[in-house]
mmCIF file with all atom_site columns, C-alpha atoms in Angstrom:
data_model
loop_
_atom_site.group_PDB
_atom_site.id
_atom_site.type_symbol
_atom_site.label_atom_id
_atom_site.label_alt_id
_atom_site.label_comp_id
_atom_site.label_asym_id
_atom_site.label_entity_id
_atom_site.label_seq_id
_atom_site.pdbx_PDB_ins_code
_atom_site.Cartn_x
_atom_site.Cartn_y
_atom_site.Cartn_z
_atom_site.occupancy
_atom_site.B_iso_or_equiv
_atom_site.pdbx_formal_charge
_atom_site.auth_seq_id
_atom_site.auth_comp_id
_atom_site.auth_asym_id
_atom_site.auth_atom_id
_atom_site.pdbx_PDB_model_num
ATOM 1   C CA . SER E 1 1   ? 9.524   -22.772 -8.944  1.00 47.00 ? 1   SER E CA 1
ATOM 2   C CA . GLY E 1 2   ? 9.735   -26.586 -9.175  1.00 49.00 ? 2   GLY E CA 1
ATOM 3   C CA . GLU E 1 3   ? 8.168   -28.892 -11.945 1.00 53.00 ? 3   GLU E CA 1
ATOM 4   C CA . HIS E 1 4   ? 4.400   -28.333 -12.970 1.00 54.00 ? 4   HIS E CA 1
ATOM 5   C CA . GLY E 1 5   ? 3.829   -25.127 -10.902 1.00 54.00 ? 5   GLY E CA 1
ATOM 6   C CA . ALA E 1 6   ? 5.156   -26.180 -7.735  1.00 56.00 ? 6   ALA E CA 1
ATOM 7   C CA . LEU E 1 7   ? 6.776   -23.779 -5.367  1.00 52.00 ? 7   LEU E CA 1
ATOM 8   C CA . LEU E 1 8   ? 9.848   -24.751 -3.725  1.00 49.00 ? 8   LEU E CA 1
ATOM 9   C CA . ALA E 1 9   ? 11.163  -23.171 -0.347  1.00 51.00 ? 9   ALA E CA 1
ATOM 10  C CA . THR E 1 10  ? 14.842  -22.618 -2.164  1.00 50.00 ? 10  THR E CA 1
ATOM 11  C CA . ALA E 1 11  ? 15.757  -20.860 -5.272  1.00 53.00 ? 11  ALA E CA 1
ATOM 12  C CA . ASP E 1 12  ? 17.278  -22.564 -8.507  1.00 58.00 ? 12  ASP E CA 1
ATOM 13  C CA . ASP E 1 13  ? 20.680  -21.013 -7.867  1.00 60.00 ? 13  ASP E CA 1
ATOM 14  C CA . HIS E 1 14  ? 20.744  -21.775 -3.665  1.00 56.00 ? 14  HIS E CA 1
ATOM 15  C CA . GLU E 1 15  ? 23.730  -23.714 -2.597  1.00 70.00 ? 15  GLU E CA 1
ATOM 16  C CA . ARG E 1 16  ? 23.894  -27.355 -3.326  1.00 67.00 ? 16  ARG E CA 1
ATOM 17  C CA . LEU E 1 17  ? 21.285  -28.723 -1.176  1.00 55.00 ? 17  LEU E CA 1
ATOM 18  C CA . LEU E 1 18  ? 20.493  -32.778 -0.509  1.00 58.00 ? 18  LEU E CA 1
ATOM 19  C CA . SER E 1 19  ? 16.887  -31.994 -1.322  1.00 55.00 ? 19  SER E CA 1
ATOM 20  C CA . ARG E 1 20  ? 14.776  -28.527 -2.223  1.00 46.00 ? 20  ARG E CA 1
ATOM 21  C CA . VAL E 1 21  ? 11.909  -28.343 0.206   1.00 52.00 ? 21  VAL E CA 1
ATOM 22  C CA . ARG E 1 22  ? 8.437   -28.119 -1.231  1.00 56.00 ? 22  ARG E CA 1
ATOM 23  C CA . ARG E 1 23  ? 5.974   -27.568 1.621   1.00 58.00 ? 23  ARG E CA 1
ATOM 24  C CA . ALA E 1 24  ? 2.327   -26.560 1.087   1.00 60.00 ? 24  ALA E CA 1
ATOM 25  C CA . SER E 1 25  ? 1.170   -27.487 4.478   1.00 64.00 ? 25  SER E CA 1
ATOM 26  C CA . GLU E 1 26  ? 0.691   -25.546 7.080   1.00 70.00 ? 26  GLU E CA 1
ATOM 27  C CA . GLY E 1 27  ? 0.732   -24.655 10.615  1.00 72.00 ? 27  GLY E CA 1
ATOM 28  C CA . PRO E 1 28  ? 0.054   -21.554 12.411  1.00 78.00 ? 28  PRO E CA 1
ATOM 29  C CA . VAL E 1 29  ? 1.417   -19.470 9.565   1.00 81.00 ? 29  VAL E CA 1
ATOM 30  C CA . PRO E 1 30  ? -0.094  -19.849 6.135   1.00 86.00 ? 30  PRO E CA 1
ATOM 31  C CA . SER E 1 31  ? 2.299   -21.574 3.603   1.00 87.00 ? 31  SER E CA 1
ATOM 32  C CA . GLY E 1 32  ? 4.438   -19.895 1.100   1.00 89.00 ? 32  GLY E CA 1
ATOM 33  C CA . PRO E 1 33  ? 2.889   -21.494 -1.836  1.00 90.00 ? 33  PRO E CA 1
ATOM 34  C CA . ALA E 1 34  ? -0.591  -20.774 -0.813  1.00 93.00 ? 34  ALA E CA 1
ATOM 35  C CA . LEU E 1 35  ? 0.341   -17.089 -0.237  1.00 94.00 ? 35  LEU E CA 1
ATOM 36  C CA . ALA E 1 36  ? 2.175   -16.930 -3.528  1.00 94.00 ? 36  ALA E CA 1
ATOM 37  C CA . ALA E 1 37  ? -0.956  -18.507 -5.215  1.00 96.00 ? 37  ALA E CA 1
ATOM 38  C CA . GLN E 1 38  ? -3.241  -16.081 -3.837  1.00 96.00 ? 38  GLN E CA 1
ATOM 39  C CA . ALA E 1 39  ? -1.344  -12.946 -4.756  1.00 96.00 ? 39  ALA E CA 1
ATOM 40  C CA . LEU E 1 40  ? -0.588  -14.518 -8.331  1.00 97.00 ? 40  LEU E CA 1
ATOM 41  C CA . LEU E 1 41  ? -4.242  -14.999 -8.730  1.00 97.00 ? 41  LEU E CA 1
ATOM 42  C CA . ARG E 1 42  ? -5.202  -11.328 -7.556  1.00 96.00 ? 42  ARG E CA 1
ATOM 43  C CA . ALA E 1 43  ? -2.134  -9.698  -9.257  1.00 96.00 ? 43  ALA E CA 1
ATOM 44  C CA . GLY E 1 44  ? -3.416  -11.363 -12.441 1.00 96.00 ? 44  GLY E CA 1
ATOM 45  C CA . LEU E 1 45  ? -6.482  -10.198 -12.613 1.00 95.00 ? 45  LEU E CA 1
ATOM 46  C CA . LEU E 1 46  ? -5.897  -6.424  -11.683 1.00 94.00 ? 46  LEU E CA 1
ATOM 47  C CA . LEU E 1 47  ? -3.158  -6.254  -13.617 1.00 94.00 ? 47  LEU E CA 1
ATOM 48  C CA . GLY E 1 48  ? -5.200  -8.043  -16.676 1.00 93.00 ? 48  GLY E CA 1
ATOM 49  C CA . ASP E 1 49  ? -2.390  -10.371 -16.956 1.00 95.00 ? 49  ASP E CA 1
ATOM 50  C CA . GLU E 1 50  ? -3.653  -13.949 -17.907 1.00 95.00 ? 50  GLU E CA 1
ATOM 51  C CA . ALA E 1 51  ? -0.059  -15.338 -17.658 1.00 96.00 ? 51  ALA E CA 1
ATOM 52  C CA . LEU E 1 52  ? 0.283   -14.485 -13.964 1.00 96.00 ? 52  LEU E CA 1
ATOM 53  C CA . TYR E 1 53  ? -3.374  -15.442 -13.083 1.00 96.00 ? 53  TYR E CA 1
ATOM 54  C CA . GLU E 1 54  ? -2.406  -18.889 -14.667 1.00 97.00 ? 54  GLU E CA 1
ATOM 55  C CA . ARG E 1 55  ? 0.613   -18.831 -12.889 1.00 97.00 ? 55  ARG E CA 1
ATOM 56  C CA . GLY E 1 56  ? -1.415  -18.671 -9.424  1.00 97.00 ? 56  GLY E CA 1
ATOM 57  C CA . VAL E 1 57  ? -3.820  -21.691 -10.829 1.00 97.00 ? 57  VAL E CA 1
ATOM 58  C CA . ALA E 1 58  ? -0.550  -23.734 -11.644 1.00 96.00 ? 58  ALA E CA 1
ATOM 59  C CA . VAL E 1 59  ? 0.389   -23.451 -8.188  1.00 95.00 ? 59  VAL E CA 1
ATOM 60  C CA . LEU E 1 60  ? -2.912  -25.080 -7.089  1.00 96.00 ? 60  LEU E CA 1
ATOM 61  C CA . ARG E 1 61  ? -2.633  -27.847 -9.800  1.00 96.00 ? 61  ARG E CA 1
ATOM 62  C CA . ALA E 1 62  ? 0.768   -28.601 -8.383  1.00 93.00 ? 62  ALA E CA 1
ATOM 63  C CA . GLU E 1 63  ? -1.137  -28.981 -4.674  1.00 93.00 ? 63  GLU E CA 1
ATOM 64  C CA . HIS E 1 64  ? -3.955  -30.847 -5.929  1.00 93.00 ? 64  HIS E CA 1
ATOM 65  C CA . ASP E 1 65  ? -3.192  -34.028 -4.143  1.00 93.00 ? 65  ASP E CA 1
ATOM 66  C CA . LEU E 1 66  ? -2.249  -32.248 -0.978  1.00 92.00 ? 66  LEU E CA 1
ATOM 67  C CA . MET E 1 67  ? -5.595  -30.318 -0.961  1.00 93.00 ? 67  MET E CA 1
ATOM 68  C CA . ARG E 1 68  ? -7.647  -33.557 -2.023  1.00 95.00 ? 68  ARG E CA 1
ATOM 69  C CA . ASP E 1 69  ? -6.056  -35.939 0.400   1.00 94.00 ? 69  ASP E CA 1
ATOM 70  C CA . HIS E 1 70  ? -5.355  -33.360 3.558   1.00 92.00 ? 70  HIS E CA 1
ATOM 71  C CA . PRO E 1 71  ? -7.727  -30.467 3.285   1.00 92.00 ? 71  PRO E CA 1
ATOM 72  C CA . GLY E 1 72  ? -7.289  -29.518 6.995   1.00 91.00 ? 72  GLY E CA 1
ATOM 73  C CA . ALA E 1 73  ? -3.324  -29.030 6.543   1.00 90.00 ? 73  ALA E CA 1
ATOM 74  C CA . CYS E 1 74  ? -3.673  -26.560 3.666   1.00 89.00 ? 74  CYS E CA 1
ATOM 75  C CA . PRO E 1 75  ? -6.589  -23.999 4.399   1.00 92.00 ? 75  PRO E CA 1
ATOM 76  C CA . SER E 1 76  ? -5.006  -21.096 2.717   1.00 93.00 ? 76  SER E CA 1
ATOM 77  C CA . LEU E 1 77  ? -4.526  -23.315 -0.413  1.00 94.00 ? 77  LEU E CA 1
ATOM 78  C CA . LEU E 1 78  ? -8.269  -24.125 -0.021  1.00 95.00 ? 78  LEU E CA 1
ATOM 79  C CA . LEU E 1 79  ? -9.013  -20.162 0.278   1.00 94.00 ? 79  LEU E CA 1
ATOM 80  C CA . ALA E 1 80  ? -6.919  -19.600 -3.033  1.00 96.00 ? 80  ALA E CA 1
ATOM 81  C CA . LEU E 1 81  ? -9.036  -22.424 -4.907  1.00 96.00 ? 81  LEU E CA 1
ATOM 82  C CA . HIS E 1 82  ? -12.013 -20.985 -3.729  1.00 95.00 ? 82  HIS E CA 1
ATOM 83  C CA . PHE E 1 83  ? -11.240 -17.912 -4.901  1.00 95.00 ? 83  PHE E CA 1
ATOM 84  C CA . HIS E 1 84  ? -10.283 -19.225 -8.448  1.00 96.00 ? 84  HIS E CA 1
ATOM 85  C CA . VAL E 1 85  ? -13.027 -21.716 -9.031  1.00 95.00 ? 85  VAL E CA 1
ATOM 86  C CA . ALA E 1 86  ? -15.702 -18.943 -7.890  1.00 93.00 ? 86  ALA E CA 1
ATOM 87  C CA . GLU E 1 87  ? -14.715 -16.951 -10.961 1.00 90.00 ? 87  GLU E CA 1
ATOM 88  C CA . PRO E 1 88  ? -13.653 -13.791 -9.272  1.00 94.00 ? 88  PRO E CA 1
ATOM 89  C CA . GLU E 1 89  ? -14.620 -10.293 -10.220 1.00 94.00 ? 89  GLU E CA 1
ATOM 90  C CA . GLU E 1 90  ? -12.363 -7.121  -10.485 1.00 95.00 ? 90  GLU E CA 1
ATOM 91  C CA . ILE E 1 91  ? -14.232 -3.950  -8.957  1.00 96.00 ? 91  ILE E CA 1
ATOM 92  C CA . VAL E 1 92  ? -12.886 -0.598  -9.902  1.00 97.00 ? 92  VAL E CA 1
ATOM 93  C CA . VAL E 1 93  ? -14.254 2.416   -8.269  1.00 97.00 ? 93  VAL E CA 1
ATOM 94  C CA . ALA E 1 94  ? -13.564 5.644   -9.818  1.00 97.00 ? 94  ALA E CA 1
ATOM 95  C CA . GLY E 1 95  ? -13.989 8.923   -7.899  1.00 96.00 ? 95  GLY E CA 1
ATOM 96  C CA . PRO E 1 96  ? -12.150 11.167  -5.564  1.00 96.00 ? 96  PRO E CA 1
ATOM 97  C CA . PRO E 1 97  ? -10.847 9.999   -2.304  1.00 94.00 ? 97  PRO E CA 1
ATOM 98  C CA . ASP E 1 98  ? -12.301 12.357  -0.283  1.00 95.00 ? 98  ASP E CA 1
ATOM 99  C CA . ASP E 1 99  ? -16.112 12.158  -1.708  1.00 97.00 ? 99  ASP E CA 1
ATOM 100 C CA . ALA E 1 100 ? -18.519 10.642  0.554   1.00 97.00 ? 100 ALA E CA 1
ATOM 101 C CA . ARG E 1 101 ? -20.153 8.824   -2.517  1.00 97.00 ? 101 ARG E CA 1
ATOM 102 C CA . THR E 1 102 ? -16.728 7.311   -3.360  1.00 97.00 ? 102 THR E CA 1
ATOM 103 C CA . ARG E 1 103 ? -16.275 5.840   -0.060  1.00 97.00 ? 103 ARG E CA 1
ATOM 104 C CA . ALA E 1 104 ? -19.766 4.718   0.361   1.00 97.00 ? 104 ALA E CA 1
ATOM 105 C CA . LEU E 1 105 ? -18.893 2.639   -3.028  1.00 97.00 ? 105 LEU E CA 1
ATOM 106 C CA . LEU E 1 106 ? -15.910 1.085   -2.045  1.00 96.00 ? 106 LEU E CA 1
ATOM 107 C CA . GLN E 1 107 ? -17.712 0.102   1.006   1.00 95.00 ? 107 GLN E CA 1
ATOM 108 C CA . ALA E 1 108 ? -20.223 -1.720  -0.657  1.00 95.00 ? 108 ALA E CA 1
ATOM 109 C CA . ALA E 1 109 ? -17.655 -3.253  -2.699  1.00 95.00 ? 109 ALA E CA 1
ATOM 110 C CA . TRP E 1 110 ? -16.049 -4.623  -0.006  1.00 92.00 ? 110 TRP E CA 1
ATOM 111 C CA . SER E 1 111 ? -19.396 -5.812  1.742   1.00 90.00 ? 111 SER E CA 1
ATOM 112 C CA . ARG E 1 112 ? -19.750 -8.217  -1.884  1.00 80.00 ? 112 ARG E CA 1
ATOM 113 C CA . LEU E 1 113 ? -16.466 -10.154 -1.100  1.00 66.00 ? 113 LEU E CA 1
ATOM 114 C CA . ALA E 1 114 ? -18.473 -13.329 0.069   1.00 70.00 ? 114 ALA E CA 1
ATOM 115 C CA . ARG E 1 115 ? -18.208 -13.274 -3.479  1.00 79.00 ? 115 ARG E CA 1
ATOM 116 C CA . PRO E 1 116 ? -14.399 -13.299 -4.579  1.00 90.00 ? 116 PRO E CA 1
ATOM 117 C CA . ALA E 1 117 ? -13.120 -9.754  -5.936  1.00 93.00 ? 117 ALA E CA 1
ATOM 118 C CA . VAL E 1 118 ? -10.389 -7.737  -6.091  1.00 94.00 ? 118 VAL E CA 1
ATOM 119 C CA . VAL E 1 119 ? -11.340 -4.442  -5.278  1.00 95.00 ? 119 VAL E CA 1
ATOM 120 C CA . ALA E 1 120 ? -9.149  -1.340  -6.547  1.00 95.00 ? 120 ALA E CA 1
ATOM 121 C CA . PRO E 1 121 ? -10.062 2.452   -5.910  1.00 95.00 ? 121 PRO E CA 1
ATOM 122 C CA . LEU E 1 122 ? -8.743  4.533   -9.050  1.00 95.00 ? 122 LEU E CA 1
ATOM 123 C CA . ARG E 1 123 ? -8.155  8.289   -8.508  1.00 94.00 ? 123 ARG E CA 1
ATOM 124 C CA . ALA E 1 124 ? -7.968  10.822  -11.152 1.00 92.00 ? 124 ALA E CA 1
ATOM 125 C CA . ARG E 1 125 ? -4.112  11.803  -10.610 1.00 92.00 ? 125 ARG E CA 1
ATOM 126 C CA . HIS E 1 126 ? -3.192  7.961   -11.319 1.00 92.00 ? 126 HIS E CA 1
ATOM 127 C CA . ARG E 1 127 ? -5.649  7.002   -13.802 1.00 93.00 ? 127 ARG E CA 1
ATOM 128 C CA . ASP E 1 128 ? -3.230  7.545   -16.776 1.00 94.00 ? 128 ASP E CA 1
ATOM 129 C CA . GLU E 1 129 ? -0.300  5.551   -15.136 1.00 95.00 ? 129 GLU E CA 1
ATOM 130 C CA . LEU E 1 130 ? -2.764  2.497   -14.224 1.00 94.00 ? 130 LEU E CA 1
ATOM 131 C CA . ALA E 1 131 ? -4.494  2.545   -17.425 1.00 94.00 ? 131 ALA E CA 1
ATOM 132 C CA . GLU E 1 132 ? -1.096  2.202   -19.251 1.00 95.00 ? 132 GLU E CA 1
ATOM 133 C CA . LEU E 1 133 ? -0.174  -0.603  -16.591 1.00 93.00 ? 133 LEU E CA 1
ATOM 134 C CA . SER E 1 134 ? -3.367  -2.436  -16.833 1.00 94.00 ? 134 SER E CA 1
ATOM 135 C CA . PRO E 1 135 ? -6.553  -2.725  -18.973 1.00 94.00 ? 135 PRO E CA 1
ATOM 136 C CA . VAL E 1 136 ? -8.421  -3.230  -15.919 1.00 94.00 ? 136 VAL E CA 1
ATOM 137 C CA . PHE E 1 137 ? -8.285  0.703   -15.309 1.00 95.00 ? 137 PHE E CA 1
ATOM 138 C CA . ARG E 1 138 ? -8.960  1.548   -18.674 1.00 95.00 ? 138 ARG E CA 1
ATOM 139 C CA . GLY E 1 139 ? -11.995 3.897   -19.634 1.00 94.00 ? 139 GLY E CA 1
ATOM 140 C CA . LYS E 1 140 ? -13.120 3.831   -15.937 1.00 95.00 ? 140 LYS E CA 1
ATOM 141 C CA . THR E 1 141 ? -14.291 7.121   -15.013 1.00 96.00 ? 141 THR E CA 1
ATOM 142 C CA . PRO E 1 142 ? -16.731 8.728   -12.793 1.00 96.00 ? 142 PRO E CA 1
ATOM 143 C CA . LEU E 1 143 ? -20.176 9.155   -14.616 1.00 95.00 ? 143 LEU E CA 1
ATOM 144 C CA . ASP E 1 144 ? -20.868 12.772  -15.173 1.00 93.00 ? 144 ASP E CA 1
ATOM 145 C CA . SER E 1 145 ? -18.643 13.791  -12.165 1.00 94.00 ? 145 SER E CA 1
ATOM 146 C CA . VAL E 1 146 ? -20.470 10.968  -9.967  1.00 97.00 ? 146 VAL E CA 1
ATOM 147 C CA . PRO E 1 147 ? -18.032 8.723   -8.771  1.00 97.00 ? 147 PRO E CA 1
ATOM 148 C CA . ALA E 1 148 ? -18.801 5.085   -10.477 1.00 98.00 ? 148 ALA E CA 1
ATOM 149 C CA . ALA E 1 149 ? -17.992 1.119   -9.735  1.00 97.00 ? 149 ALA E CA 1
ATOM 150 C CA . TYR E 1 150 ? -17.185 -0.899  -12.474 1.00 97.00 ? 150 TYR E CA 1
ATOM 151 C CA . VAL E 1 151 ? -17.883 -4.595  -11.739 1.00 96.00 ? 151 VAL E CA 1
ATOM 152 C CA . CYS E 1 152 ? -15.670 -7.102  -14.414 1.00 95.00 ? 152 CYS E CA 1
ATOM 153 C CA . ARG E 1 153 ? -15.140 -10.496 -14.651 1.00 92.00 ? 153 ARG E CA 1
ATOM 154 C CA . ARG E 1 154 ? -11.925 -11.161 -16.459 1.00 88.00 ? 154 ARG E CA 1
ATOM 155 C CA . GLY E 1 155 ? -11.828 -7.664  -18.608 1.00 83.00 ? 155 GLY E CA 1
ATOM 156 C CA . ALA E 1 156 ? -15.806 -8.063  -19.408 1.00 91.00 ? 156 ALA E CA 1
ATOM 157 C CA . CYS E 1 157 ? -17.493 -5.491  -17.469 1.00 93.00 ? 157 CYS E CA 1
ATOM 158 C CA . GLN E 1 158 ? -21.196 -4.773  -16.763 1.00 94.00 ? 158 GLN E CA 1
ATOM 159 C CA . ALA E 1 159 ? -22.488 -1.217  -17.085 1.00 95.00 ? 159 ALA E CA 1
ATOM 160 C CA . PRO E 1 160 ? -21.255 1.008   -14.280 1.00 97.00 ? 160 PRO E CA 1
ATOM 161 C CA . VAL E 1 161 ? -23.200 1.733   -11.235 1.00 96.00 ? 161 VAL E CA 1
ATOM 162 C CA . THR E 1 162 ? -23.229 5.213   -8.874  1.00 97.00 ? 162 THR E CA 1
ATOM 163 C CA . ASP E 1 163 ? -25.616 3.675   -6.030  1.00 97.00 ? 163 ASP E CA 1
ATOM 164 C CA . PRO E 1 164 ? -23.906 1.567   -3.589  1.00 96.00 ? 164 PRO E CA 1
ATOM 165 C CA . ALA E 1 165 ? -27.062 -0.349  -2.825  1.00 95.00 ? 165 ALA E CA 1
ATOM 166 C CA . ARG E 1 166 ? -27.426 -1.580  -6.529  1.00 94.00 ? 166 ARG E CA 1
ATOM 167 C CA . LEU E 1 167 ? -23.442 -2.420  -6.020  1.00 93.00 ? 167 LEU E CA 1
ATOM 168 C CA . ARG E 1 168 ? -24.196 -4.647  -3.209  1.00 88.00 ? 168 ARG E CA 1
#
């Protein structure tokens, strides 16, 4: 990584080069910094890791001039920027994977993606490990054995819902 959050194409310990390349503009393939920003933002939300999320924001800040001056050259960076400024949600769906109600809630959660979000299914057998890994998964359980969806924004959650229509 470079100064002020910029991501470079070579590592700090790479062989000696005349110049370390920083390329955020893209052609037919999304740029590395854009994909990294998207991944850092999403992982930061799912892990409840503010430092990781802010690392993604730092990439966006480092590429501010490019996005402002040449938006057509960096659509994937603009998608990451939109994801960030739209205040994305975390949606956790707790329920058995083979239950049609769980699948209906997941489908409803994915259909909300006009609004940026990360969607995570939560299965009983992984609940403890995920809750230990991330606060996003803590306390997320089905309601009276009915699959439930939890819609949160940076850890602040609304009341869980069991009706896919309400989730949409």
